[in-house]
């Protein structure tokens, strides 16, 4: 470890030493040149001074014919410590006189040439010599030239001294820097090592590290994110700690509800028997409610009461109008109730679907309320209440009332079976008090619903709307703290239970064809090339599902990104629904028109961008389509929950495919990793489509894996289990209350 540290520090120090030596090598000659130039300038000045001082005397001496005086003057002046030699040249360039030390080979011509250089120097045996030439003036007229040679060897000596000092200084500086570096590096290395060790021990990972390790905060953040990813991936492979499945639901029924009978009431039946070409055929209707409640019923093996709507339904029931379903495995009883066409028209199409459905959905379709429909609605609710009483084997069954077709049923059952546990689940949104206020029978509907023990909605927001509506229209006591409403001596718990689907088990998944095969089959069936990109939508053909907006977004995509023309197709499954109602038939005709228009605009004989399949599909065909798709589009304008998005996610065990989900679907609260859009904003949906079609595989995997873990954990058994567990606790509390009351009655005087 210590060796490593030293090696690391050497790796830093060696370049530093090399840099310092290089700097010294560069700096020293530079300094030499500089000092030389300074001294040359000094010597020039000094030479001028000497020349000026000697000029008159030399001029006079030149006039004497003997010239001894000139020689003596020169010799005397040359005794100056720095002045090496003096020479006197005639104006013609002849050396007239010179001192003794004057170099023999330096004639006047050479001396003049040398003096013209910027730093005039000569090298003699004794060292470097500075040369300068000055005029000798007589009456301001030059009469000769004086050559002065100054000693420069002292400059070299000084330069050598300076070099020595500089090298010592650089070595000392390098040493000091190295020492400081080593000490600081040691200290920070130790700090980093300790900090990193602390991080690895987990300190500062739960919370951000303290001040001492602040510089490690980015590392800690990265490590935290990585750990979270690993943890998520690990948890996903494990699944939820205690997964909700049919067995856990059955155990809950046995323990908390003492195996009491479970009765489900819904308008739509889970299996429809119809006369087909080959005899009696069984169909599973396109309904989110059926998708969710059926697996729960199979786990509870109770009785399901529903409207018998199939053309061969009556042929397969016994004399009590019962038939065991699912066909083949017969896990629970389906009790069929027959409605006259008038009842169906008034109760189902009229009050429920022309009145309550648009009332509860903000989809800009006006609700229609008719007195006659209301009467049928009340009467049919009463008929279902009678059927519940007849099917009940005890006075306290658990009754699960499903949806807006039966708002009056809870109070009607409560009147006949006061000890029943009635759980009502409202599958669609609940509007705000103002919107609900337009219903002429608002009070009756609220009173009917408050016959429930538990009233469930998909989201807290719907619960809040309901409680505020009761507050506005009834004189009830509301306890916000525990979300209960007391009305006429009975209490109702208003709670949110987000619905879901049954998570496919191993055996189911093993029966699926591989994704590539599904893709190939779907593309072949639609006559599309193998590299075609595919988006799908699967819905009941309903105006709340945003099918029109979806088509317009597809059109906009092709307009904004023409590269998708001929390479992209959108398949819309639209299962027939309520087509008898004018609002629905007009809407459905409009969708056909728009699909055709888009195909005319962007398609040709061999290419259709929109494939509108407005017919009922088998469950397997839907699953195949989900597995074949690159993108699933759920663009509801308003939706209680929406199960299609959850089915798509459950079908993608390859963790590929992108979900585009409306923010107005209840599911948007749970499925955050989808591309969430406002379906009214066509550009936003078109852009999301483009983003989905170009999303990298790794991002798809990350989003899909997370969505799958959510849907797997929050499955339909959890939805039912939480409601039944709440019901179990409620019943226990009521039994204790009753016993206390009975006891205090005995004690009473
Ligand atoms: C209400 C609320 C809430 C569709 N076409 C076919 C077919 N389907 C199935 C789908 C899915 C179901 O129908 C539709 O479920 P949704 O959740 O979209 O909706 P709604 O029917 O409007 O249900 C809704 C739900 O209740 C549950 O509480 O989520 O918000 O409006 O399962 O796969 N099924 C078959 N053939 C088709 O052609 N077999």
CSV table of N, CA and C in Angstrom, one decimal, residues 344-477:
chain,number,residue,atom,x,y,z
A,344,UNK,N,-84.0,-3.1,-20.1
A,344,UNK,CA,-82.6,-2.9,-20.6
A,344,UNK,C,-82.4,-1.5,-21.2
A,345,UNK,N,-83.5,-1.1,-21.9
A,345,UNK,CA,-83.4,0.2,-22.6
A,345,UNK,C,-83.4,1.4,-21.5
A,346,UNK,N,-84.3,1.2,-20.5
A,346,UNK,CA,-84.4,2.3,-19.6
A,346,UNK,C,-83.2,2.3,-18.5
A,347,UNK,N,-83.0,1.1,-17.9
A,347,UNK,CA,-82.0,1.0,-16.9
A,347,UNK,C,-80.6,1.1,-17.4
A,348,UNK,N,-80.3,0.3,-18.4
A,348,UNK,CA,-78.9,0.2,-18.9
A,348,UNK,C,-78.5,1.3,-19.8
A,349,UNK,N,-79.2,1.3,-21.0
A,349,UNK,CA,-78.8,2.3,-22.0
A,349,UNK,C,-79.2,3.7,-21.6
A,350,UNK,N,-80.4,3.8,-21.0
A,350,UNK,CA,-80.9,5.1,-20.6
A,350,UNK,C,-80.2,5.7,-19.4
A,351,UNK,N,-80.7,5.3,-18.2
A,351,UNK,CA,-80.2,6.0,-17.0
A,351,UNK,C,-78.7,5.8,-16.8
A,352,UNK,N,-78.2,4.5,-16.9
A,352,UNK,CA,-76.8,4.3,-16.6
A,352,UNK,C,-75.8,4.9,-17.7
A,353,UNK,N,-76.2,4.6,-19.0
A,353,UNK,CA,-75.2,5.0,-20.0
A,353,UNK,C,-75.4,6.3,-20.7
A,354,UNK,N,-76.7,6.8,-20.6
A,354,UNK,CA,-76.9,8.2,-21.2
A,354,UNK,C,-76.9,9.2,-20.1
A,355,UNK,N,-77.1,8.7,-18.8
A,355,UNK,CA,-77.1,9.7,-17.7
A,355,UNK,C,-75.9,9.6,-16.9
A,356,UNK,N,-75.7,8.5,-16.1
A,356,UNK,CA,-74.6,8.5,-15.2
A,356,UNK,C,-73.2,8.4,-15.8
A,357,UNK,N,-73.1,7.7,-16.9
A,357,UNK,CA,-71.7,7.6,-17.6
A,357,UNK,C,-71.2,8.9,-18.0
A,358,UNK,N,-71.9,9.7,-18.8
A,358,UNK,CA,-71.4,11.0,-19.2
A,358,UNK,C,-71.3,12.0,-18.0
A,359,UNK,N,-72.2,11.8,-17.0
A,359,UNK,CA,-72.2,12.6,-15.8
A,359,UNK,C,-70.8,12.5,-15.0
A,360,UNK,N,-70.3,11.2,-15.0
A,360,UNK,CA,-69.1,11.0,-14.2
A,360,UNK,C,-67.8,11.2,-15.0
A,361,UNK,N,-67.9,11.2,-16.3
A,361,UNK,CA,-66.7,11.4,-17.2
A,361,UNK,C,-66.7,12.8,-17.7
A,362,UNK,N,-65.6,13.5,-17.6
A,362,UNK,CA,-65.5,14.8,-18.2
A,362,UNK,C,-65.0,14.5,-19.7
A,363,UNK,N,-66.0,14.2,-20.6
A,363,UNK,CA,-65.7,13.9,-22.0
A,363,UNK,C,-66.5,14.8,-22.9
A,364,UNK,N,-67.1,15.8,-22.3
A,364,UNK,CA,-67.9,16.8,-23.1
A,364,UNK,C,-69.0,16.3,-23.8
A,365,UNK,N,-69.7,15.2,-23.3
A,365,UNK,CA,-70.9,14.7,-23.8
A,365,UNK,C,-72.0,15.0,-22.7
A,366,UNK,N,-73.1,15.6,-23.1
A,366,UNK,CA,-74.0,16.0,-22.0
A,366,UNK,C,-74.9,14.8,-21.6
A,367,UNK,N,-75.0,14.7,-20.3
A,367,UNK,CA,-75.9,13.6,-19.7
A,367,UNK,C,-77.3,13.9,-20.0
A,368,UNK,N,-78.1,12.8,-20.2
A,368,UNK,CA,-79.5,12.9,-20.5
A,368,UNK,C,-80.2,12.1,-19.3
A,369,UNK,N,-81.1,12.8,-18.7
A,369,UNK,CA,-81.9,12.1,-17.6
A,369,UNK,C,-83.4,12.1,-17.9
A,370,UNK,N,-84.0,10.9,-17.9
A,370,UNK,CA,-85.4,10.8,-18.2
A,370,UNK,C,-86.1,10.1,-17.0
A,371,UNK,N,-87.2,10.6,-16.7
A,371,UNK,CA,-88.0,10.0,-15.6
A,371,UNK,C,-88.2,8.5,-15.8
A,372,UNK,N,-88.6,8.2,-17.0
A,372,UNK,CA,-88.9,6.8,-17.3
A,372,UNK,C,-87.7,5.9,-17.1
A,373,UNK,N,-86.5,6.4,-17.5
A,373,UNK,CA,-85.3,5.6,-17.4
A,373,UNK,C,-85.0,5.4,-15.9
A,374,UNK,N,-85.2,6.5,-15.1
A,374,UNK,CA,-85.0,6.4,-13.7
A,374,UNK,C,-85.8,5.3,-13.0
A,375,UNK,N,-87.1,5.3,-13.5
A,375,UNK,CA,-88.0,4.3,-12.9
A,375,UNK,C,-87.5,2.9,-13.2
A,376,UNK,N,-87.1,2.6,-14.4
A,376,UNK,CA,-86.5,1.3,-14.8
A,376,UNK,C,-85.2,1.0,-13.9
A,377,UNK,N,-84.4,2.0,-13.8
A,377,UNK,CA,-83.2,1.9,-13.0
A,377,UNK,C,-83.5,1.4,-11.6
A,378,UNK,N,-84.5,2.1,-11.0
A,378,UNK,CA,-84.9,1.7,-9.6
A,378,UNK,C,-85.4,0.3,-9.6
A,379,UNK,N,-86.3,0.0,-10.5
A,379,UNK,CA,-86.9,-1.3,-10.5
A,379,UNK,C,-85.9,-2.4,-10.7
A,380,UNK,N,-85.0,-2.2,-11.7
A,380,UNK,CA,-84.0,-3.3,-12.0
A,380,UNK,C,-83.0,-3.4,-10.8
A,381,UNK,N,-82.7,-2.3,-10.1
A,381,UNK,CA,-81.9,-2.4,-8.9
A,381,UNK,C,-82.6,-3.3,-7.9
A,382,UNK,N,-83.9,-3.1,-7.7
A,382,UNK,CA,-84.7,-3.8,-6.8
A,382,UNK,C,-84.7,-5.3,-7.1
A,383,UNK,N,-84.8,-5.6,-8.4
A,383,UNK,CA,-84.8,-7.0,-8.8
A,383,UNK,C,-83.4,-7.7,-8.5
A,384,UNK,N,-82.4,-6.9,-8.7
A,384,UNK,CA,-81.0,-7.5,-8.4
A,384,UNK,C,-80.9,-7.7,-6.8
A,385,UNK,N,-81.5,-6.7,-6.1
A,385,UNK,CA,-81.4,-6.9,-4.6
A,385,UNK,C,-82.2,-8.1,-4.2
A,386,UNK,N,-83.3,-8.4,-4.8
A,386,UNK,CA,-84.1,-9.6,-4.5
A,386,UNK,C,-83.3,-10.8,-4.8
A,387,UNK,N,-82.6,-10.8,-5.9
A,387,UNK,CA,-81.8,-11.9,-6.3
A,387,UNK,C,-80.7,-12.2,-5.3
A,388,UNK,N,-80.1,-11.1,-4.8
A,388,UNK,CA,-79.0,-11.3,-3.8
A,388,UNK,C,-79.6,-11.9,-2.5
A,389,UNK,N,-80.8,-11.5,-2.1
A,389,UNK,CA,-81.4,-12.1,-0.9
A,389,UNK,C,-81.7,-13.5,-1.1
A,390,UNK,N,-82.1,-13.9,-2.4
A,390,UNK,CA,-82.4,-15.3,-2.7
A,390,UNK,C,-81.1,-16.1,-2.7
A,391,UNK,N,-80.0,-15.6,-3.2
A,391,UNK,CA,-78.8,-16.3,-3.3
A,391,UNK,C,-78.1,-16.4,-2.0
A,392,UNK,N,-78.4,-15.5,-1.0
A,392,UNK,CA,-77.6,-15.5,0.2
A,392,UNK,C,-77.9,-16.7,1.1
A,393,UNK,N,-76.9,-17.4,1.5
A,393,UNK,CA,-77.1,-18.6,2.4
A,393,UNK,C,-77.1,-18.3,3.8
A,394,UNK,N,-76.7,-17.0,4.2
A,394,UNK,CA,-76.8,-16.6,5.6
A,394,UNK,C,-77.3,-15.2,5.6
A,395,UNK,N,-77.5,-14.6,6.8
A,395,UNK,CA,-78.0,-13.3,6.9
A,395,UNK,C,-76.8,-12.3,6.8
A,396,UNK,N,-75.6,-12.8,6.8
A,396,UNK,CA,-74.4,-11.8,6.7
A,396,UNK,C,-73.4,-12.1,5.6
A,397,UNK,N,-73.9,-12.3,4.4
A,397,UNK,CA,-72.9,-12.6,3.3
A,397,UNK,C,-72.1,-11.3,3.0
A,398,UNK,N,-71.0,-11.6,2.2
A,398,UNK,CA,-70.2,-10.5,1.8
A,398,UNK,C,-70.6,-10.2,0.3
A,399,UNK,N,-71.2,-9.0,0.1
A,399,UNK,CA,-71.7,-8.7,-1.3
A,399,UNK,C,-70.8,-7.7,-1.9
A,400,UNK,N,-70.3,-8.0,-3.1
A,400,UNK,CA,-69.5,-7.1,-3.9
A,400,UNK,C,-70.4,-6.5,-5.0
A,401,UNK,N,-70.8,-5.2,-4.8
A,401,UNK,CA,-71.6,-4.6,-5.8
A,401,UNK,C,-70.7,-3.8,-6.8
A,402,UNK,N,-70.9,-4.1,-8.0
A,402,UNK,CA,-70.0,-3.5,-9.0
A,402,UNK,C,-70.7,-2.4,-9.9
A,403,UNK,N,-70.1,-1.2,-9.7
A,403,UNK,CA,-70.3,-0.1,-10.7
A,403,UNK,C,-71.6,0.7,-10.6
A,404,UNK,N,-71.6,1.6,-11.6
A,404,UNK,CA,-72.6,2.7,-11.6
A,404,UNK,C,-74.0,2.2,-12.0
A,405,UNK,N,-74.1,0.9,-12.4
A,405,UNK,CA,-75.4,0.4,-12.8
A,405,UNK,C,-76.2,0.1,-11.5
A,406,UNK,N,-75.6,0.1,-10.3
A,406,UNK,CA,-76.2,-0.3,-9.1
A,406,UNK,C,-76.1,0.7,-8.0
A,407,UNK,N,-76.3,1.9,-8.2
A,407,UNK,CA,-76.1,2.9,-7.2
A,407,UNK,C,-77.1,2.7,-6.0
A,408,UNK,N,-78.3,2.2,-6.4
A,408,UNK,CA,-79.3,2.1,-5.4
A,408,UNK,C,-79.3,0.7,-4.6
A,409,UNK,N,-78.6,-0.2,-5.2
A,409,UNK,CA,-78.6,-1.6,-4.7
A,409,UNK,C,-78.1,-1.7,-3.2
A,410,UNK,N,-77.0,-1.0,-2.8
A,410,UNK,CA,-76.5,-1.2,-1.5
A,410,UNK,C,-77.6,-1.0,-0.4
A,411,UNK,N,-78.3,0.1,-0.5
A,411,UNK,CA,-79.3,0.4,0.5
A,411,UNK,C,-80.5,-0.6,0.4
A,412,UNK,N,-80.8,-1.0,-0.8
A,412,UNK,CA,-81.9,-2.0,-0.9
A,412,UNK,C,-81.5,-3.4,-0.3
A,413,UNK,N,-80.2,-3.8,-0.5
A,413,UNK,CA,-79.8,-5.0,0.2
A,413,UNK,C,-79.7,-4.8,1.7
A,414,UNK,N,-79.2,-3.6,2.1
A,414,UNK,CA,-79.1,-3.4,3.6
A,414,UNK,C,-80.5,-3.5,4.2
A,415,UNK,N,-81.5,-3.0,3.5
A,415,UNK,CA,-82.9,-3.0,4.1
A,415,UNK,C,-83.4,-4.5,4.3
A,416,UNK,N,-82.9,-5.4,3.5
A,416,UNK,CA,-83.3,-6.8,3.7
A,416,UNK,C,-82.3,-7.7,4.4
A,417,UNK,N,-81.0,-7.3,4.3
A,417,UNK,CA,-80.0,-8.1,5.0
A,417,UNK,C,-79.2,-7.1,5.8
A,418,UNK,N,-79.7,-6.7,7.0
A,418,UNK,CA,-79.0,-5.6,7.7
A,418,UNK,C,-77.6,-6.0,8.1
A,419,UNK,N,-77.3,-7.3,8.3
A,419,UNK,CA,-76.0,-7.7,8.8
A,419,UNK,C,-75.0,-8.0,7.6
A,420,UNK,N,-75.4,-7.8,6.4
A,420,UNK,CA,-74.5,-8.1,5.3
A,420,UNK,C,-73.4,-7.1,5.2
A,421,UNK,N,-72.2,-7.6,4.7
A,421,UNK,CA,-71.1,-6.7,4.5
A,421,UNK,C,-71.2,-6.3,3.0
A,422,UNK,N,-71.5,-5.1,2.8
A,422,UNK,CA,-71.7,-4.7,1.3
A,422,UNK,C,-70.5,-3.8,0.9
A,423,UNK,N,-69.8,-4.3,-0.1
A,423,UNK,CA,-68.6,-3.6,-0.6
A,423,UNK,C,-69.0,-3.1,-2.0
A,424,UNK,N,-69.1,-1.8,-2.2
A,424,UNK,CA,-69.5,-1.3,-3.5
A,424,UNK,C,-68.2,-0.7,-4.1
A,425,UNK,N,-68.0,-1.1,-5.4
A,425,UNK,CA,-66.8,-0.5,-6.1
A,425,UNK,C,-67.3,0.2,-7.3
A,426,UNK,N,-67.0,1.5,-7.3
A,426,UNK,CA,-67.4,2.4,-8.4
A,426,UNK,C,-66.2,2.4,-9.4
A,427,UNK,N,-66.4,1.8,-10.6
A,427,UNK,CA,-65.3,1.6,-11.5
A,427,UNK,C,-64.9,2.8,-12.4
A,428,UNK,N,-65.8,3.8,-12.3
A,428,UNK,CA,-65.6,5.0,-13.2
A,428,UNK,C,-65.3,6.2,-12.2
A,429,UNK,N,-64.8,7.3,-12.8
A,429,UNK,CA,-64.5,8.5,-11.9
A,429,UNK,C,-65.8,9.0,-11.2
A,430,UNK,N,-65.5,9.8,-10.1
A,430,UNK,CA,-66.6,10.5,-9.4
A,430,UNK,C,-66.4,12.0,-9.7
A,431,UNK,N,-67.5,12.6,-10.2
A,431,UNK,CA,-67.3,14.1,-10.5
A,431,UNK,C,-67.2,15.0,-9.3
A,432,UNK,N,-67.0,16.3,-9.5
A,432,UNK,CA,-67.1,17.2,-8.4
A,432,UNK,C,-68.5,17.5,-8.0
A,433,UNK,N,-68.8,18.1,-6.9
A,433,UNK,CA,-70.2,18.2,-6.4
A,433,UNK,C,-71.0,19.1,-7.4
A,434,UNK,N,-70.4,20.1,-8.0
A,434,UNK,CA,-71.2,20.9,-9.0
A,434,UNK,C,-71.7,20.1,-10.1
A,435,UNK,N,-70.8,19.3,-10.7
A,435,UNK,CA,-71.2,18.5,-11.9
A,435,UNK,C,-72.2,17.5,-11.4
A,436,UNK,N,-72.0,16.8,-10.3
A,436,UNK,CA,-73.0,15.8,-9.9
A,436,UNK,C,-74.4,16.4,-9.6
A,437,UNK,N,-74.3,17.7,-9.2
A,437,UNK,CA,-75.5,18.4,-8.8
A,437,UNK,C,-76.6,18.5,-9.9
A,438,UNK,N,-76.2,18.3,-11.2
A,438,UNK,CA,-77.2,18.4,-12.2
A,438,UNK,C,-78.1,17.1,-12.3
A,439,UNK,N,-77.7,16.1,-11.6
A,439,UNK,CA,-78.6,14.8,-11.6
A,439,UNK,C,-79.8,15.1,-10.8
A,440,UNK,N,-81.0,14.9,-11.4
A,440,UNK,CA,-82.2,15.2,-10.7
A,440,UNK,C,-82.4,14.3,-9.4
A,441,UNK,N,-81.8,13.1,-9.5
A,441,UNK,CA,-82.0,12.1,-8.3
A,441,UNK,C,-80.7,12.0,-7.5
A,442,UNK,N,-80.0,13.1,-7.4
A,442,UNK,CA,-78.7,13.0,-6.7
A,442,UNK,C,-78.8,12.5,-5.3
A,443,UNK,N,-79.8,12.9,-4.6
A,443,UNK,CA,-80.0,12.5,-3.2
A,443,UNK,C,-80.2,11.0,-3.1
A,444,UNK,N,-81.1,10.5,-3.9
A,444,UNK,CA,-81.5,9.1,-3.9
A,444,UNK,C,-80.2,8.3,-4.2
A,445,UNK,N,-79.5,8.7,-5.2
A,445,UNK,CA,-78.3,8.0,-5.5
A,445,UNK,C,-77.3,7.9,-4.4
A,446,UNK,N,-77.0,9.1,-3.8
A,446,UNK,CA,-76.1,9.1,-2.6
A,446,UNK,C,-76.6,8.2,-1.5
A,447,UNK,N,-77.9,8.3,-1.2
A,447,UNK,CA,-78.5,7.5,-0.1
A,447,UNK,C,-78.3,6.0,-0.4
A,448,UNK,N,-78.6,5.7,-1.7
A,448,UNK,CA,-78.4,4.3,-2.1
A,448,UNK,C,-77.0,3.8,-1.9
A,449,UNK,N,-76.0,4.6,-2.3
A,449,UNK,CA,-74.6,4.2,-2.1
A,449,UNK,C,-74.2,4.1,-0.7
A,450,UNK,N,-74.8,5.0,0.1
A,450,UNK,CA,-74.3,4.9,1.6
A,450,UNK,C,-74.9,3.7,2.3
A,451,UNK,N,-75.7,2.9,1.6
A,451,UNK,CA,-76.1,1.6,2.2
A,451,UNK,C,-74.8,0.7,2.3
A,452,UNK,N,-73.7,1.0,1.6
A,452,UNK,CA,-72.5,0.2,1.6
A,452,UNK,C,-71.8,0.2,2.9
A,453,UNK,N,-71.1,-0.9,3.2
A,453,UNK,CA,-70.2,-0.9,4.4
A,453,UNK,C,-68.9,-0.2,3.9
A,454,UNK,N,-68.5,-0.6,2.8
A,454,UNK,CA,-67.2,0.0,2.2
A,454,UNK,C,-67.6,0.5,0.8
A,455,UNK,N,-67.2,1.7,0.5
A,455,UNK,CA,-67.4,2.3,-0.8
A,455,UNK,C,-66.0,2.6,-1.4
A,456,UNK,N,-65.7,1.9,-2.5
A,456,UNK,CA,-64.3,2.0,-3.1
A,456,UNK,C,-64.3,2.7,-4.4
A,457,UNK,N,-63.3,3.5,-4.6
A,457,UNK,CA,-63.0,4.2,-5.8
A,457,UNK,C,-61.5,3.9,-6.2
A,458,UNK,N,-61.2,4.2,-7.4
A,458,UNK,CA,-59.8,3.9,-7.9
A,458,UNK,C,-58.8,4.8,-7.2
A,459,UNK,N,-59.1,6.1,-7.0
A,459,UNK,CA,-58.1,7.1,-6.6
A,459,UNK,C,-58.7,7.9,-5.4
A,460,UNK,N,-57.7,8.5,-4.6
A,460,UNK,CA,-58.1,9.3,-3.5
A,460,UNK,C,-58.9,10.5,-4.0
A,461,UNK,N,-58.6,10.9,-5.2
A,461,UNK,CA,-59.2,12.1,-5.7
A,461,UNK,C,-60.7,11.9,-5.9
A,462,UNK,N,-61.1,10.7,-6.4
A,462,UNK,CA,-62.5,10.3,-6.6
A,462,UNK,C,-63.2,10.2,-5.2
A,463,UNK,N,-62.5,9.7,-4.2
A,463,UNK,CA,-63.0,9.6,-2.9
A,463,UNK,C,-63.3,11.0,-2.3
A,464,UNK,N,-62.4,11.9,-2.5
A,464,UNK,CA,-62.5,13.3,-2.1
A,464,UNK,C,-63.8,13.9,-2.7
A,465,UNK,N,-63.9,13.7,-4.0
A,465,UNK,CA,-65.0,14.3,-4.8
A,465,UNK,C,-66.3,13.7,-4.2
A,466,UNK,N,-66.3,12.4,-3.9
A,466,UNK,CA,-67.6,11.8,-3.4
A,466,UNK,C,-67.9,12.4,-2.0
A,467,UNK,N,-66.9,12.4,-1.1
A,467,UNK,CA,-67.2,13.0,0.2
A,467,UNK,C,-67.7,14.4,0.1
A,468,UNK,N,-67.1,15.2,-0.7
A,468,UNK,CA,-67.6,16.6,-0.9
A,468,UNK,C,-69.0,16.6,-1.5
A,469,UNK,N,-69.3,15.7,-2.3
A,469,UNK,CA,-70.7,15.7,-2.9
A,469,UNK,C,-71.7,15.3,-1.8
A,470,UNK,N,-71.4,14.4,-1.0
A,470,UNK,CA,-72.3,14.0,0.1
A,470,UNK,C,-72.4,15.2,1.0
A,471,UNK,N,-71.3,15.9,1.3
A,471,UNK,CA,-71.3,17.0,2.2
A,471,UNK,C,-72.3,18.1,1.6
A,472,UNK,N,-72.3,18.3,0.3
A,472,UNK,CA,-73.0,19.3,-0.4
A,472,UNK,C,-74.5,18.9,-0.4
A,473,UNK,N,-74.9,17.6,-0.6
A,473,UNK,CA,-76.3,17.3,-0.9
A,473,UNK,C,-77.0,16.5,0.2
A,474,UNK,N,-76.3,16.0,1.2
A,474,UNK,CA,-77.0,15.3,2.3
A,474,UNK,C,-76.6,15.8,3.7
A,475,UNK,N,-77.5,15.5,4.7
A,475,UNK,CA,-77.1,15.9,6.0
A,475,UNK,C,-76.4,14.7,6.7
A,476,UNK,N,-75.2,14.5,6.4
A,476,UNK,CA,-74.5,13.3,6.9
A,476,UNK,C,-73.3,13.8,7.8
A,477,UNK,N,-72.8,12.9,8.7
A,477,UNK,CA,-71.6,13.3,9.5
A,477,UNK,C,-70.4,12.7,8.8
